[in-house]
Amino acid sequence: MLFFSIHLFNSSKRLVLVAALLLTLFSHLAVNAQTTAGKEAELVYVDPQGILRWKKSNLEASFFGVNYTVPFAYGYRSVKARGTDPEKAIDQDVYHLARLGFNAFRVHVWDTEISDSLGNLLENEHLRLFDYLVYKLKERNIKVLVTPIAFWGNGWPEKDEKTPGFSYKYGKQKALVEEAAFLAQENYLKQFLAHVNPYTKQTYEQDANIIAAEINNEPQHSGPKERTTEYVTRMVAAVRATGWKKPVFYNISESPKYADAIVKGAGVDGYSFQWYPTNLMANHSLQGNYLTHVDRYQIPFDTLAAFQNKALMVYEFDAADIAGSYMYPAMAKSFRAAGFQWATQFAYDPMATAYGNTEYQTHYLNLAFTPAKAISLLIAGKAFHQLPLRKNYGAYPSDSVFGAFRVSYRQDLSEMNTVQEFYYSNTTQTKPLDKSKLAHVAGVGSSPVVKYSGTGAYFLDKLEKGVWRLEVMPDAYFIRDPLGKASPNREVSRIQWQVQNMQVLLAELGGSFEIRAVNEGNTYSAKAKDGSFAVSPGAYILSKKKKTNWTGNKTYGNLRVNEFVAPQPYATGIYVTHDPLKEISSGQPYTISAQVVGVSAEAKVSLQVNNQAAVYKTISMQAVGAGRFTAVLPVDVLTPGQISYRILVQDGEKEATFPGNHAGNPWAWDANLSETYQSFVAAPNGHLELFNATHDRQLFVFPNLWKSDERQLLSSQQPGQLILRLTAKELPLEEQTMGLQHYIGDKLQGRVSELASFKKLVIRLKSTTGTAIPIKVNLISHQATGFSAQVSAGTAFQDIEIPLQTLQPDAFMLLPRPYPGFHPFWFTGKSSQAFNLKDVEKLQLYVVPTEQTAKGPRGFEIESIWLAK
């Protein structure tokens, strides 16, 4: 500290001198403070080999987390529409992000809402909420990567509003080529990065919790390549002009044809990528095994010299349209093998609106509403941090086990098993490596450590010897296809707060231990017997002793002991979820299963069934756990023809009949019930239809033939029969094929006992190109092996028979086509399993790539495909 001893007397000159000296001193101190803050703010750097490292230790750094959008656009509007304070929503969701162990956050800032057409920053509610979010993430030590420019309008899934920003004026294409747009973006970047967050009192550069910047979101470059290089160079320069010394990334995967121009841009420290291996917007949940789509992340730019030795990040990824919980760790494994050090899923649903999955219906992730997927992402984060960079674990299915991690499509399971940590996304029989040394357990379902009757996620964390914290989320049930067409009025995941049974099997707790609630408003206390106890959603201390010091706001890690956040139900009424099989076998019993929610443990569920031979029965359905009820249909009902049935629910005074959700007594004289579930009962020697153009519409067609002259449904000569006509004016240059994929696992399921008796696959199709064309039909197993045969489609319809015994192992198309499109299109399975109809899940039909089929229009018409005995 510097001291002055100056006699001031009454001299104005001396006063001026003192003032000047003080000003110099404070300016010097301010510069030093800024320099110190700058050093502290740069937590990571990119070394000469392109590895992102911690400055303090020089160790490799890795970051894994999510995108999250509440401060902006529909995320903001939808939360407000639900009557929720956005700040409260952020508080709740950030707690769950911390609870899931994430250490990374990224979102493309909707510049169109916080800027004007000249790029001037607007200090408004959206920017304030973003700053608040950054502040709350910092409290949890979740690192932030800022992407200042989105280019997007703010509407999706609604119409865009008229916003003042330059992105609204220019749009994505013009913003990347027009000079006025360049100037607006340079102005905006400088003001955005110089902006002081009112909560942290720092600029984004000064805030050590913000580790890097990505210039913009998914630029789609066009025009002269020199202009692209200029754009990248100028935007990076605008960022650096603010004093930004942290790493700067630029997107390379969205414009692969401009990759050479992008890498010429000066000042970039790394490149950003995305991955949607199952593409986007199927408008329904994908069925079947999609681990083949995430077997590896292919980077096509590594031949570019200027691309070498740059850090790599994944700004967005998701296994879109998949409701299962087995994909995320496999994606993390492939990311690490490709050299990525940052990966953020898109996008985490706000708890306030996750009941309906309305924001981005093709994505669905929330701890409360999709507990299994959330635990799967927790496990993926652990894998991302622990797996060595650029280590390869082989090809599927051998890479289903990698290090301490395992994924299983058949069990719908992600799993991590180390000495101290044991996590699982679904019920597992795997034994922990050493139960006596466990410190953290999290899961859904049951395991050798926790037996649980509910469906929500739970967490067990060791606080000290003999003292554990338990957190239990409410039960969650998918009651409608969670990835179907969305609406704020369409509930897809039902939350239920109810008492469930839990047994904790930890030796240090023994069979008798205290359970005491610690979250606000929860007064529950009990004593376990044989490790078992009843539990409701909340936070609890489990301890051998009756009294512990673990109370109130005491922290462990970046969490507090008494924290607990969970949603209330959107609706509480009775609801039955059941999908009837199209066809089932005759002459043998068949089990019908349904999910029933909104009922008490005393509810009675029954099945009213009849066939076309005037056999009527009412059969009681039995509870088999987790909201599931089953009933066995006897043989005398299952005669060839058709069965019709309803599911009746009685819970005290409440009664409901499904399908249709009709309230009231179904036997009342004025009950007007006409809807039924229906299934065909096959004749003993009947064919098994795998595809029919008349009613099978959930197809993946490649390429995306959607125009009226590319995809048509035509009338057949047979009454009531339609024909699917597909025409490609030109086959894609890389893939050189066209075709379709259809999921058939559900069709085989109803007649599984007969499958061994089918001997032939029959296809009714023809060519539309005036000449015969070679077509392959491929049956794909759940082990990811294709079995194909090649046929010739002539110019007239014919029934082409293929003996099943002639099918040979073959590669198959990865449909829907992975995005970005530079990823592999064909997959060759490594399974040694022989062909078995019981294993088959998908059917593919495609034009065989040859020199003759590569040029000019190609097409075929198909009526149906079936199995014959």
PDB file of C-alpha atoms in Angstrom, residues 413 415 422-432 435 438 441-453 458 460 503-506:
ATOM      1  CA  LEU A 413     -29.995 -49.536 -20.078  1.00  0.00           C
ATOM      2  CA  GLU A 415     -24.755 -48.237 -16.689  1.00  0.00           C
ATOM      3  CA  PHE A 422     -22.819 -47.031  -9.400  1.00  0.00           C
ATOM      4  CA  TYR A 423     -25.384 -45.578 -11.793  1.00  0.00           C
ATOM      5  CA  TYR A 424     -28.075 -47.216 -13.944  1.00  0.00           C
ATOM      6  CA  SER A 425     -30.922 -45.894 -16.089  1.00  0.00           C
ATOM      7  CA  ASN A 426     -33.140 -48.963 -15.692  1.00  0.00           C
ATOM      8  CA  THR A 427     -33.436 -52.077 -13.564  1.00  0.00           C
ATOM      9  CA  THR A 428     -30.170 -54.026 -13.617  1.00  0.00           C
ATOM     10  CA  GLN A 429     -28.817 -57.246 -12.164  1.00  0.00           C
ATOM     11  CA  THR A 430     -25.216 -56.029 -12.333  1.00  0.00           C
ATOM     12  CA  LYS A 431     -23.426 -56.180  -9.004  1.00  0.00           C
ATOM     13  CA  PRO A 432     -21.375 -53.139  -7.939  1.00  0.00           C
ATOM     14  CA  LYS A 435     -20.528 -52.318  -2.365  1.00  0.00           C
ATOM     15  CA  LEU A 438     -19.618 -47.046  -2.698  1.00  0.00           C
ATOM     16  CA  VAL A 441     -25.568 -44.323  -6.349  1.00  0.00           C
ATOM     17  CA  ALA A 442     -28.217 -43.042  -8.750  1.00  0.00           C
ATOM     18  CA  GLY A 443     -30.766 -44.911 -10.757  1.00  0.00           C
ATOM     19  CA  VAL A 444     -34.216 -45.733 -12.015  1.00  0.00           C
ATOM     20  CA  GLY A 445     -35.770 -49.069 -11.127  1.00  0.00           C
ATOM     21  CA  SER A 446     -33.968 -51.631  -8.987  1.00  0.00           C
ATOM     22  CA  SER A 447     -30.455 -53.028  -8.552  1.00  0.00           C
ATOM     23  CA  PRO A 448     -28.492 -55.132  -6.048  1.00  0.00           C
ATOM     24  CA  VAL A 449     -28.063 -51.918  -4.008  1.00  0.00           C
ATOM     25  CA  VAL A 450     -31.590 -50.443  -4.142  1.00  0.00           C
ATOM     26  CA  LYS A 451     -34.939 -52.173  -4.622  1.00  0.00           C
ATOM     27  CA  TYR A 452     -37.566 -49.620  -5.603  1.00  0.00           C
ATOM     28  CA  SER A 453     -41.203 -49.913  -6.667  1.00  0.00           C
ATOM     29  CA  TYR A 458     -33.296 -41.418  -6.989  1.00  0.00           C
ATOM     30  CA  LEU A 460     -27.844 -41.812  -2.757  1.00  0.00           C
ATOM     31  CA  GLN A 503     -34.984 -51.179   0.237  1.00  0.00           C
ATOM     32  CA  VAL A 504     -31.407 -49.904   0.612  1.00  0.00           C
ATOM     33  CA  LEU A 505     -28.815 -52.661   0.877  1.00  0.00           C
ATOM     34  CA  LEU A 506     -25.651 -51.039   2.210  1.00  0.00           C
TER      35      LEU A 506
END
